[in-house]
Every structure is written in structure tokens, then in C-alpha cells.
């Protein structure tokens, strides 16, 4: 339990700061990443941290990045964590571009859920936002569905004037495949000029627009994972829609249950504050990993400071979303 009565049992593990896409809101233009491969924790080191976390009560794990699927040993990492005693969920967050070949191996390794980013269905808009290859994402989503993961969710970051006309087609796309889709408010985690008044689209505005089109009913406990999304059902269409409003939701952090491990071995108690603890030294010099994790839990702040002129330090790609 942290200092605010929250049970922290969820470790988000970034396995790389690199990515094969260049999303406007995540990867600042010209970002090069850490020069040395040795700056990244190895697969064995990551699994050792996860095991130490499991030993002090962590039950939920997610592999993220950067783009986790660009790491050749991702399946080994997943298999190592998938074997940990007491593990309740193991998720992977991905842009989906490599799932066509990786879905089966990840499922076999014990991955229980996939979050796949999909900001647009129009390939031109998709490319404008991510710089990525739309057909490979479509093939990846299809492969993930065929592999039979217990949970697959789509994630869309909201940007006014960029992908707002994609919201309804994305919901229909998700509903046709019986997938949940979540809309995420833009957070200040890339270049400062990305999060502007002009670009920002709140989840409240999206909810109001959806309620004008269909009957939008809040869902209590839909069993869709342990993150911060609040889910609704569009009863006419038959779609499940989640909203992640880190900027506008009052008490957004009240139910926070996670800490983050960055790919270079730092523990981050809160996504929206700069404070980090060094874990790399403990991992490489035989120090107490569990002690650093417990210190991070104790240091978890009550809330993020995104609304207080927060300036991005590490970009999202180097933290792990
Ligand atoms: N590459 C993977 C992906 O795209 O899903 C995993 C890493 S990505 C950093 C994880 C999630 O963070 C994605 O859903 C992405 O859209 C979201 N994200 C990245 N930057 C963000 C920002 N500035 N504001 C809100 N969400 C962001
Ligand atoms: Fe890459 Fe994911 Fe960041 Fe996009 S959101 S740049 S896919 S890490």
C-alpha cells in the first residue's frame, strides 16, 4: 500500500525506448534514443526485476516501450514473466506492426492481453500521425484476434483537427470485431508544441458527441483490465468504449495502482512527475531490488502534475506508456 491507501500491484515494464514509428505525441522529432545497447536492461535482468516485484505482491505486468516488438528477445521476456508464481495478468502494448508474426509466440509465452494503438482508419491520417505502415497494423490486429488472446483493446490518442473525424469509424471497426476501444487524452510527453489548446480534445467532449449519436451507458467493472480507463457501452451499436482522461478527470490518480520500470533501469513512481529511482545499480551490483521497488511505492505522489505547467523531461517513448 502507498502513502495514500492505494494498493500498488501493477508494474509497467518498458523494454526499449526505440520504435519503428514516430507518433507526434510520443517521439520528439530527431529523438535518437540511448546510444549504447548496454544502456538497456537485458531480458534476464528484466525478468529478475519482475520476479522481485512478484515476491512483494505485484500481480499485474505489462511490457511496453517504445515499441516492445522491435526487441528480438521480447518473447523470452514474456515467457520469463509468464512463469512467475501469482501472476494475474501479463499485457503487451504495441503499435501492432509486428503482430502478424508475433501474436502466436506471445500468446504461447503467456501474454494475456494486448493493447494495440490505432489512431486512425484512414491510412493517410494514420501515416500523418505515426509515420507508420497501416496495412501491417491491420494484418497484426487480425493475427492477434486469430491467436485468441483473452483481451485485446485498441487505443486512440485524441487530437482535435487531426483524428477527431476518425472516432466513429474506429468505434465501428472495434465493435465489428468485438474489441474494446479506448480514447486517451493527449498528455504533455513529447515536444512542448504538441500539447496545445488547439490540439487538445477532452474525453468529455467526445462522450457528449457519442451520447448524441447513441445510448451511452457507464459500465461498472467490465473486467477489462486494471488500468485507469472508465468504460461505457454504446447500446445501439453494441460497442464498448473506454476513456482515459488524465488531464480532465477529477481524481484521475485516486485509483492508480502502478509504478514503471524504464528500459534503462529507472523506477518511475508516477508518469506525470519527473522523480525516478535508480534500479540499474541494484540489478547489476547485486543490491536489493525489492527494497528499491518498495521505496518507489512509498514515494508515489498523490497525483501527477500535468496541469501545473509540466514540461516533458523524458519523452513518452523513453518512459513507457
Ligand atoms: N508502441 C506501443 C504503442 O504505441 O502502443 C507502446 C508504447 S506507447 C508509449 C503506449 C501508449 O501510450 C500508446 O497507446 C500511445 O498512444 C500512448 N501515448 C504515447 N504518447 C502519449 C501522449 N503524449 N499522450 C497520451 N498517450 C500517449
Ligand atoms: Fe512508437 Fe508507440 Fe510511441 Fe507511437 S506511441 S512512437 S508506436 S512508442
Short mmCIF file of C-alpha atoms and ligand atoms in Angstrom, two decimals:
data_model
loop_
_atom_site.label_atom_id
_atom_site.label_comp_id
_atom_site.label_asym_id
_atom_site.label_seq_id
_atom_site.Cartn_x
_atom_site.Cartn_y
_atom_site.Cartn_z
CA UNK A 1 0.00 0.00 0.00
CA UNK A 2 1.31 3.50 -0.78
CA UNK A 3 1.06 6.63 1.37
CA UNK A 4 -2.44 7.38 0.02
CA UNK A 5 -4.02 3.97 0.68
CA UNK A 6 -3.66 2.68 -2.89
CA UNK A 7 -2.64 -0.92 -3.48
CA UNK A 8 0.26 -0.89 -5.95
CA UNK A 9 0.44 -4.28 -7.68
CA UNK A 10 1.00 -3.36 -11.32
CA UNK A 11 4.48 -2.99 -12.88
CA UNK A 12 4.74 -1.47 -16.34
CA UNK A 13 7.99 -2.50 -17.92
CA UNK A 14 9.48 -0.61 -20.83
CA UNK A 15 11.81 -2.90 -22.77
CA UNK A 16 13.14 -0.29 -25.18
CA UNK A 17 12.99 3.43 -25.97
CA UNK A 18 13.23 2.67 -29.70
CA UNK A 19 10.35 2.46 -32.10
CA UNK A 20 9.62 1.77 -35.75
CA UNK A 21 7.03 4.57 -35.75
CA UNK A 22 7.25 8.26 -34.96
CA UNK A 23 4.00 9.30 -33.31
CA UNK A 24 3.71 13.06 -33.00
CA UNK A 25 2.75 12.91 -29.31
CA UNK A 26 5.35 10.37 -28.15
CA UNK A 27 8.60 10.61 -30.10
CA UNK A 28 10.07 14.13 -30.40
CA UNK A 29 11.44 14.91 -33.84
CA UNK A 30 15.10 13.94 -34.04
CA UNK A 31 14.97 11.73 -30.90
CA UNK A 32 17.87 9.30 -31.20
CA UNK A 33 17.47 7.15 -28.09
CA UNK A 34 20.25 5.80 -25.95
CA UNK A 35 23.37 5.18 -27.93
CA UNK A 36 24.51 2.03 -26.23
CA UNK A 37 22.75 -1.30 -26.20
CA UNK A 38 24.26 -1.84 -22.74
CA UNK A 39 22.08 1.02 -21.50
CA UNK A 40 19.09 -1.30 -21.79
CA UNK A 41 18.33 -3.95 -19.21
CA UNK A 42 18.82 -7.46 -20.59
CA UNK A 43 15.99 -9.98 -20.79
CA UNK A 44 17.39 -11.83 -17.78
CA UNK A 45 17.63 -8.57 -15.77
CA UNK A 46 14.05 -7.59 -16.63
CA UNK A 47 12.71 -10.98 -15.56
CA UNK A 48 14.75 -10.73 -12.34
CA UNK A 49 13.14 -7.35 -11.54
CA UNK A 50 9.68 -8.78 -12.32
CA UNK A 51 10.39 -11.76 -10.05
CA UNK A 52 11.42 -9.43 -7.22
CA UNK A 53 8.22 -7.45 -7.82
CA UNK A 54 6.11 -10.62 -7.76
CA UNK A 55 7.84 -11.52 -4.48
CA UNK A 56 6.46 -8.35 -2.83
CA UNK A 57 2.93 -8.67 -4.19
CA UNK A 58 2.92 -7.37 -7.76
CA UNK A 59 0.38 -9.41 -9.75
CA UNK A 60 -0.03 -7.47 -12.99
CA UNK A 61 2.67 -6.76 -15.55
CA UNK A 62 2.73 -5.01 -18.91
CA UNK A 63 5.53 -4.88 -21.47
CA UNK A 64 5.73 -1.63 -23.36
CA UNK A 65 8.19 0.85 -24.82
CA UNK A 66 8.97 2.43 -27.24
CA UNK A 67 7.80 -0.41 -29.38
CA UNK A 68 8.37 -3.67 -27.46
CA UNK A 69 8.07 -5.87 -30.55
CA UNK A 70 11.27 -4.48 -32.04
CA UNK A 71 13.23 -6.27 -29.29
CA UNK A 72 14.28 -9.66 -30.64
CA UNK A 73 14.06 -11.23 -27.17
CA UNK A 74 10.55 -9.95 -26.33
CA UNK A 75 9.08 -13.47 -26.36
CA UNK A 76 11.81 -14.66 -23.93
CA UNK A 77 11.00 -11.77 -21.59
CA UNK A 78 7.28 -12.55 -21.77
CA UNK A 79 7.88 -16.26 -21.15
CA UNK A 80 10.08 -15.48 -18.11
CA UNK A 81 7.43 -13.22 -16.57
CA UNK A 82 4.59 -15.53 -17.64
CA UNK A 83 6.10 -18.28 -15.46
CA UNK A 84 6.21 -16.19 -12.27
CA UNK A 85 4.09 -17.52 -9.42
CA UNK A 86 0.99 -15.49 -8.62
CA UNK A 87 0.97 -13.62 -11.94
CA UNK A 88 -2.60 -12.46 -12.67
CA UNK A 89 -2.12 -10.62 -15.97
CA UNK A 90 0.64 -10.02 -18.48
CA UNK A 91 -0.10 -7.44 -21.14
CA UNK A 92 1.81 -6.06 -24.10
CA UNK A 93 1.24 -2.55 -25.50
CA UNK A 94 2.15 -2.35 -29.16
CA UNK A 95 1.60 -0.39 -32.34
CA UNK A 96 0.62 -3.71 -33.91
CA UNK A 97 3.01 -3.53 -36.85
CA UNK A 98 4.76 -6.79 -35.95
CA UNK A 99 1.90 -8.79 -34.55
CA UNK A 100 1.33 -10.75 -37.74
CA UNK A 101 4.32 -12.92 -36.87
CA UNK A 102 4.48 -12.36 -33.09
CA UNK A 103 0.90 -12.94 -31.95
CA UNK A 104 1.20 -16.74 -31.73
CA UNK A 105 4.57 -16.77 -29.91
CA UNK A 106 3.44 -14.08 -27.44
CA UNK A 107 0.22 -15.96 -26.69
CA UNK A 108 2.19 -19.18 -26.17
CA UNK A 109 4.59 -17.30 -23.86
CA UNK A 110 1.73 -16.45 -21.51
CA UNK A 111 0.67 -12.97 -22.62
CA UNK A 112 -2.96 -12.48 -21.57
CA UNK A 113 -3.80 -9.12 -23.12
CA UNK A 114 -2.79 -6.84 -25.95
CA UNK A 115 -3.31 -3.09 -26.20
CA UNK A 116 -2.91 -2.08 -29.82
CA UNK A 117 -2.57 1.58 -30.79
CA UNK A 118 -4.78 2.67 -33.65
CA UNK A 119 -5.25 6.42 -34.07
CA UNK A 120 -6.98 6.40 -37.45
CA UNK A 121 -8.52 4.08 -40.02
CA UNK A 122 -7.72 6.39 -42.87
CA UNK A 123 -4.22 5.27 -43.97
CA UNK A 124 -3.20 8.85 -44.85
CA UNK A 125 -4.16 10.19 -41.43
CA UNK A 126 -2.60 7.13 -39.79
CA UNK A 127 0.67 7.87 -41.55
CA UNK A 128 0.49 11.58 -40.76
CA UNK A 129 0.24 10.81 -37.02
CA UNK A 130 2.56 7.82 -36.71
CA UNK A 131 4.76 7.76 -39.80
CA UNK A 132 3.93 4.04 -39.82
CA UNK A 133 2.66 1.34 -42.13
CA UNK A 134 -1.13 0.96 -41.91
CA UNK A 135 -1.51 -2.40 -43.73
CA UNK A 136 0.90 -4.12 -41.33
CA UNK A 137 -1.18 -2.88 -38.37
CA UNK A 138 -4.37 -4.28 -39.95
CA UNK A 139 -2.61 -7.63 -40.51
CA UNK A 140 -1.35 -7.52 -36.91
CA UNK A 141 -4.81 -6.90 -35.45
CA UNK A 142 -6.23 -9.77 -37.50
CA UNK A 143 -3.44 -12.09 -36.34
CA UNK A 144 -3.99 -11.09 -32.71
CA UNK A 145 -7.71 -11.89 -32.99
CA UNK A 146 -6.96 -15.24 -34.63
CA UNK A 147 -4.43 -16.11 -31.89
CA UNK A 148 -7.27 -15.89 -29.33
CA UNK A 149 -5.89 -13.55 -26.64
CA UNK A 150 -8.36 -13.29 -23.76
CA UNK A 151 -8.33 -9.47 -24.05
CA UNK A 152 -7.48 -7.15 -26.93
CA UNK A 153 -8.09 -3.42 -26.69
CA UNK A 154 -7.49 -0.67 -29.21
CA UNK A 155 -6.02 2.67 -28.07
CA UNK A 156 -6.54 6.00 -29.78
CA UNK A 157 -4.93 9.27 -28.67
CA UNK A 158 -7.32 12.17 -29.28
CA UNK A 159 -6.13 15.15 -31.30
CA UNK A 160 -8.51 17.88 -32.32
CA UNK A 161 -8.44 18.58 -36.02
CA UNK A 162 -6.17 15.59 -36.66
CA UNK A 163 -8.14 12.41 -35.95
CA UNK A 164 -11.46 13.56 -34.48
CA UNK A 165 -13.35 12.51 -37.63
CA UNK A 166 -11.88 9.01 -37.15
CA UNK A 167 -13.54 8.45 -33.77
CA UNK A 168 -16.81 6.97 -35.00
CA UNK A 169 -15.26 4.76 -37.75
CA UNK A 170 -12.79 3.44 -35.16
CA UNK A 171 -15.63 2.57 -32.77
CA UNK A 172 -17.48 0.74 -35.56
CA UNK A 173 -14.27 -1.10 -36.54
CA UNK A 174 -13.74 -2.21 -32.92
CA UNK A 175 -17.39 -3.22 -32.42
CA UNK A 176 -17.38 -5.33 -35.60
CA UNK A 177 -14.51 -7.31 -34.10
CA UNK A 178 -15.90 -7.36 -30.54
CA UNK A 179 -12.89 -5.38 -29.27
CA UNK A 180 -12.99 -2.58 -26.71
CA UNK A 181 -11.59 0.76 -27.83
CA UNK A 182 -10.18 3.45 -25.53
CA UNK A 183 -9.80 7.13 -26.21
CA UNK A 184 -6.87 8.78 -24.46
CA UNK A 185 -6.40 12.47 -23.74
CA UNK A 186 -3.19 13.90 -25.07
CA UNK A 187 -0.57 14.28 -22.33
CA UNK A 188 2.48 16.59 -22.46
CA UNK A 189 5.06 13.88 -23.12
CA UNK A 190 6.70 14.83 -26.39
CA UNK A 191 7.73 18.19 -27.82
CA UNK A 192 6.14 21.03 -25.90
CA UNK A 193 4.36 22.29 -29.01
CA UNK A 194 2.38 19.04 -29.42
CA UNK A 195 0.10 19.58 -26.44
CA UNK A 196 -1.55 22.86 -27.33
CA UNK A 197 -5.02 24.21 -26.63
CA UNK A 198 -5.63 23.81 -30.35
CA UNK A 199 -4.71 20.09 -30.46
CA UNK A 200 -6.30 19.02 -27.20
CA UNK A 201 -9.65 17.20 -27.33
CA UNK A 202 -11.15 16.21 -23.99
CA UNK A 203 -12.86 12.90 -23.29
CA UNK A 204 -15.88 14.85 -22.02
CA UNK A 205 -16.39 16.41 -25.42
CA UNK A 206 -16.07 13.01 -27.10
CA UNK A 207 -18.52 11.45 -24.63
CA UNK A 208 -21.03 14.23 -25.32
CA UNK A 209 -20.74 13.69 -29.07
CA UNK A 210 -21.20 9.94 -28.72
CA UNK A 211 -24.22 10.40 -26.45
CA UNK A 212 -25.84 12.45 -29.22
CA UNK A 213 -25.47 9.52 -31.63
CA UNK A 214 -26.29 6.54 -29.43
CA UNK A 215 -27.29 5.50 -25.93
CA UNK A 216 -24.09 5.73 -23.83
CA UNK A 217 -24.28 3.74 -20.59
CA UNK A 218 -21.49 3.67 -17.97
CA UNK A 219 -20.23 0.18 -17.13
CA UNK A 220 -19.19 -0.82 -13.62
CA UNK A 221 -16.39 -3.31 -13.50
CA UNK A 222 -16.44 -4.61 -17.11
CA UNK A 223 -13.46 -6.90 -16.42
CA UNK A 224 -11.25 -5.18 -18.97
CA UNK A 225 -8.03 -4.97 -17.04
CA UNK A 226 -6.55 -2.99 -14.21
CA UNK A 227 -5.77 0.37 -15.84
CA UNK A 228 -7.34 3.82 -15.40
CA UNK A 229 -9.92 3.63 -18.23
CA UNK A 230 -13.59 4.23 -17.41
CA UNK A 231 -15.79 2.15 -19.70
CA UNK A 232 -19.15 2.79 -21.33
CA UNK A 233 -21.38 0.79 -23.64
CA UNK A 234 -22.95 2.24 -26.78
CA UNK A 235 -26.04 0.08 -26.62
CA UNK A 236 -27.36 0.72 -30.15
CA UNK A 237 -24.12 -0.09 -31.91
CA UNK A 238 -23.06 -2.67 -29.34
CA UNK A 239 -19.62 -1.15 -28.72
CA UNK A 240 -17.51 -0.95 -25.56
CA UNK A 241 -15.68 2.36 -25.30
CA UNK A 242 -13.16 3.36 -22.62
CA UNK A 243 -11.98 6.84 -21.75
CA UNK A 244 -8.61 7.73 -20.26
CA UNK A 245 -8.73 11.36 -19.26
CA UNK A 246 -5.55 12.03 -17.35
CA UNK A 247 -5.85 15.77 -17.87
CA UNK A 248 -9.53 16.48 -17.19
CA UNK A 249 -10.80 13.66 -14.94
CA UNK A 250 -11.04 14.80 -11.31
CA UNK A 251 -9.22 12.38 -9.01
CA UNK A 252 -7.76 10.52 -12.00
CA UNK A 253 -4.89 9.31 -9.82
CA UNK A 254 -7.09 8.16 -6.93
CA UNK A 255 -7.14 4.60 -8.23
CA UNK A 256 -3.57 4.47 -9.58
CA UNK A 257 -2.08 1.03 -8.96
CA UNK A 258 1.23 1.10 -10.83
CA UNK A 259 4.86 2.05 -10.97
CA UNK A 260 7.06 1.97 -14.06
CA UNK A 261 10.41 0.41 -14.93
CA UNK A 262 12.21 2.21 -17.77
CA UNK A 263 14.34 0.31 -20.24
CA UNK A 264 17.49 1.92 -18.79
CA UNK A 265 16.72 0.66 -15.31
CA UNK A 266 15.00 3.54 -13.57
CA UNK A 267 11.88 3.16 -11.46
CA UNK A 268 9.35 5.89 -12.01
CA UNK A 269 6.69 6.20 -9.30
CA UNK A 270 4.48 8.45 -11.47
CA UNK A 271 4.21 9.02 -15.23
CA UNK A 272 3.43 12.69 -14.72
CA UNK A 273 6.28 13.63 -12.39
CA UNK A 274 9.99 13.63 -13.08
CA UNK A 275 11.10 11.76 -9.97
CA UNK A 276 13.00 8.49 -10.70
CA UNK A 277 14.92 5.96 -8.61
CA UNK A 278 17.95 4.15 -9.93
CA UNK A 279 17.45 0.39 -10.09
CA UNK A 280 20.19 -0.40 -12.60
CA UNK A 281 22.92 -0.33 -9.95
CA UNK A 282 20.99 -2.76 -7.72
CA UNK A 283 20.32 -5.07 -10.67
CA UNK A 284 23.97 -5.07 -11.84
CA UNK A 285 25.72 -4.98 -8.47
CA UNK A 286 23.55 -7.45 -6.57
CA UNK A 287 21.72 -4.85 -4.45
CA UNK A 288 18.21 -5.24 -3.12
CA UNK A 289 15.76 -4.86 -5.98
CA UNK A 290 12.66 -5.33 -3.80
CA UNK A 291 13.83 -2.53 -1.49
CA UNK A 292 14.00 -0.02 -4.37
CA UNK A 293 10.54 -1.07 -5.56
CA UNK A 294 9.18 -0.58 -2.06
CA UNK A 295 10.86 2.83 -1.84
CA UNK A 296 9.19 3.79 -5.15
CA UNK A 297 5.79 2.75 -3.78
CA UNK A 298 6.39 4.84 -0.66
CA UNK A 299 7.37 7.82 -2.85
CA UNK A 300 4.30 7.66 -5.09
CA UNK A 301 2.82 11.16 -5.15
CA UNK A 302 -0.89 11.75 -4.66
CA UNK A 303 -1.29 12.91 -8.26
CA UNK A 304 0.50 13.92 -11.44
CA UNK A 305 1.44 17.49 -12.26
CA UNK A 306 0.40 17.60 -15.92
CA UNK A 307 -1.92 20.51 -15.23
CA UNK A 308 0.76 22.54 -13.47
CA UNK A 309 2.86 23.62 -16.46
CA UNK A 310 4.58 20.22 -16.54
CA UNK A 311 7.42 20.26 -19.05
CA UNK A 312 8.29 16.94 -20.66
CA UNK A 313 11.67 15.61 -19.48
CA UNK A 314 11.92 12.13 -20.87
CA UNK A 315 9.60 11.73 -23.84
CA UNK A 316 6.90 9.07 -23.59
CA UNK A 317 8.89 6.69 -25.78
CA UNK A 318 11.66 6.66 -23.15
CA UNK A 319 9.31 6.20 -20.19
CA UNK A 320 6.88 3.53 -21.31
CA UNK A 321 3.19 4.21 -21.81
N1 LIG B 1 4.50 1.43 -29.01
C1 LIG B 1 3.41 0.95 -28.26
C2 LIG B 1 2.11 1.62 -28.64
O1 LIG B 1 2.14 2.53 -29.44
O2 LIG B 1 1.06 1.20 -28.15
C3 LIG B 1 3.62 1.03 -26.76
C4 LIG B 1 4.21 2.29 -26.20
S1 LIG B 1 3.17 3.70 -26.32
C5 LIG B 1 4.19 4.91 -25.49
C6 LIG B 1 1.89 3.29 -25.16
C7 LIG B 1 0.64 4.13 -25.24
O3 LIG B 1 0.93 5.46 -24.89
C8 LIG B 1 0.01 4.16 -26.64
O4 LIG B 1 -1.37 3.87 -26.55
C9 LIG B 1 0.20 5.59 -27.05
O5 LIG B 1 -0.80 6.00 -27.91
C10 LIG B 1 0.17 6.31 -25.72
N2 LIG B 1 0.80 7.62 -25.75
C11 LIG B 1 2.04 7.93 -26.18
N3 LIG B 1 2.29 9.26 -26.03
C12 LIG B 1 1.17 9.79 -25.49
C13 LIG B 1 0.80 11.11 -25.11
N4 LIG B 1 1.63 12.15 -25.26
N5 LIG B 1 -0.43 11.30 -24.59
C14 LIG B 1 -1.28 10.26 -24.44
N6 LIG B 1 -0.99 8.99 -24.77
C15 LIG B 1 0.22 8.75 -25.30
FE1 LIG B 2 6.20 4.29 -31.13
FE2 LIG B 2 4.11 3.66 -29.60
FE3 LIG B 2 5.39 5.99 -29.29
FE4 LIG B 2 3.98 5.62 -31.44
S1 LIG B 2 3.18 5.65 -29.34
S2 LIG B 2 6.08 6.48 -31.36
S3 LIG B 2 4.22 3.49 -31.82
S4 LIG B 2 6.23 4.01 -28.90
#
